[in-house]
């Protein structure tokens, strides 16, 4: 039995569910949400992004990846494990606080851009975009 791989897949399933919820919130923010809800929505999305990051980078992931590499996996599972490992290696170097700040800056910038574009407000956009960069 591929116990390490199965445990790793359970964590990935949680990450997928949170990512799905985040994408629904992003869609609503971009299409339906009133202008007054942006700040709180941005914080909510940032919180979910932080949760995804924490799940994706927890210390036991390294052990599960290492253990999975020693298990008898089929071709699909090996490919999936490579992607999980690649994602883990990329995410583990990014601090949690940066993930949260980045998500808030992106959400706020994108939301403000809608009115700034209509008003040709490039100075306002630059101020928001500089936070993203």
Coordinates of C-alpha atoms in Angstrom, one line a residue, residues 17-108:
X17 CA -11.1 22.4 -2.3
X18 CA -9.7 25.6 -0.7
X19 CA -8.4 26.7 -4.1
X20 CA -11.8 26.1 -5.6
X21 CA -13.4 28.3 -2.9
X22 CA -10.8 31.0 -3.5
X23 CA -11.5 31.0 -7.3
X24 CA -15.3 31.4 -6.7
X25 CA -14.6 34.3 -4.4
X26 CA -12.2 35.8 -7.0
X27 CA -14.8 35.4 -9.7
X28 CA -17.5 37.1 -7.6
X29 CA -15.2 39.9 -6.7
X30 CA -14.4 40.5 -10.3
X31 CA -17.9 40.3 -11.6
X32 CA -20.7 40.7 -9.1
X33 CA -19.5 42.2 -5.9
X34 CA -20.3 45.8 -4.9
X35 CA -17.4 48.2 -4.7
X36 CA -17.9 48.6 -0.9
X37 CA -17.1 44.9 -0.3
X38 CA -13.6 44.9 -1.8
X39 CA -11.5 45.4 1.3
X40 CA -13.1 42.7 3.3
X41 CA -13.3 40.3 0.3
X42 CA -9.6 40.9 -0.3
X43 CA -8.8 40.0 3.3
X44 CA -10.9 36.8 3.0
X45 CA -9.2 35.7 -0.2
X46 CA -5.8 36.5 1.4
X47 CA -6.7 34.3 4.4
X48 CA -7.6 31.4 2.2
X49 CA -4.4 31.9 0.2
X50 CA -2.5 31.8 3.5
X51 CA -4.3 28.6 4.5
X52 CA -3.4 27.0 1.1
X53 CA 0.2 28.1 1.5
X54 CA 0.4 26.6 5.1
X55 CA -1.1 23.3 3.9
X56 CA 1.2 23.2 0.9
X57 CA 4.4 23.9 2.9
X58 CA 3.9 22.0 6.1
X59 CA 6.9 20.1 7.3
X60 CA 5.3 16.7 6.9
X61 CA 4.9 17.2 3.2
X62 CA 8.7 16.7 2.8
X63 CA 8.5 13.4 4.6
X64 CA 5.5 12.2 2.6
X65 CA 7.1 13.1 -0.7
X66 CA 10.3 11.3 0.3
X67 CA 8.3 8.3 1.5
X68 CA 6.2 8.3 -1.7
X69 CA 9.3 8.3 -3.9
X70 CA 10.2 4.9 -2.3
X71 CA 6.7 3.4 -2.9
X72 CA 5.6 1.3 -5.9
X73 CA 3.6 4.0 -7.8
X74 CA 2.1 3.7 -11.3
X75 CA 3.0 6.1 -14.1
X76 CA 0.2 8.5 -13.3
X77 CA 1.1 8.6 -9.6
X78 CA 4.7 9.2 -10.4
X79 CA 3.8 12.1 -12.6
X80 CA 1.4 13.5 -10.0
X81 CA 4.1 13.2 -7.3
X82 CA 6.6 15.1 -9.5
X83 CA 4.0 18.0 -9.7
X84 CA 3.3 17.9 -6.0
X85 CA 7.0 18.1 -5.3
X86 CA 7.6 20.9 -7.8
X87 CA 4.8 22.9 -6.3
X88 CA 6.1 22.2 -2.7
X89 CA 9.6 23.3 -3.6
X90 CA 8.3 26.6 -5.2
X91 CA 6.0 27.4 -2.3
X92 CA 8.2 26.5 0.6
X93 CA 10.6 29.4 -0.1
X94 CA 7.9 32.0 0.1
X95 CA 7.1 33.4 3.5
X96 CA 3.5 33.1 4.7
X97 CA 3.3 36.9 5.4
X98 CA 4.3 37.7 1.9
X99 CA 1.6 35.4 0.5
X100 CA -1.0 37.3 2.5
X101 CA 0.3 40.8 1.6
X102 CA 0.7 39.9 -2.0
X103 CA -2.8 38.6 -2.3
X104 CA -4.3 41.7 -0.7
X105 CA -2.2 44.0 -2.9
X106 CA -3.3 42.1 -6.0
X107 CA -7.0 42.1 -5.1
X108 CA -7.0 45.8 -4.2

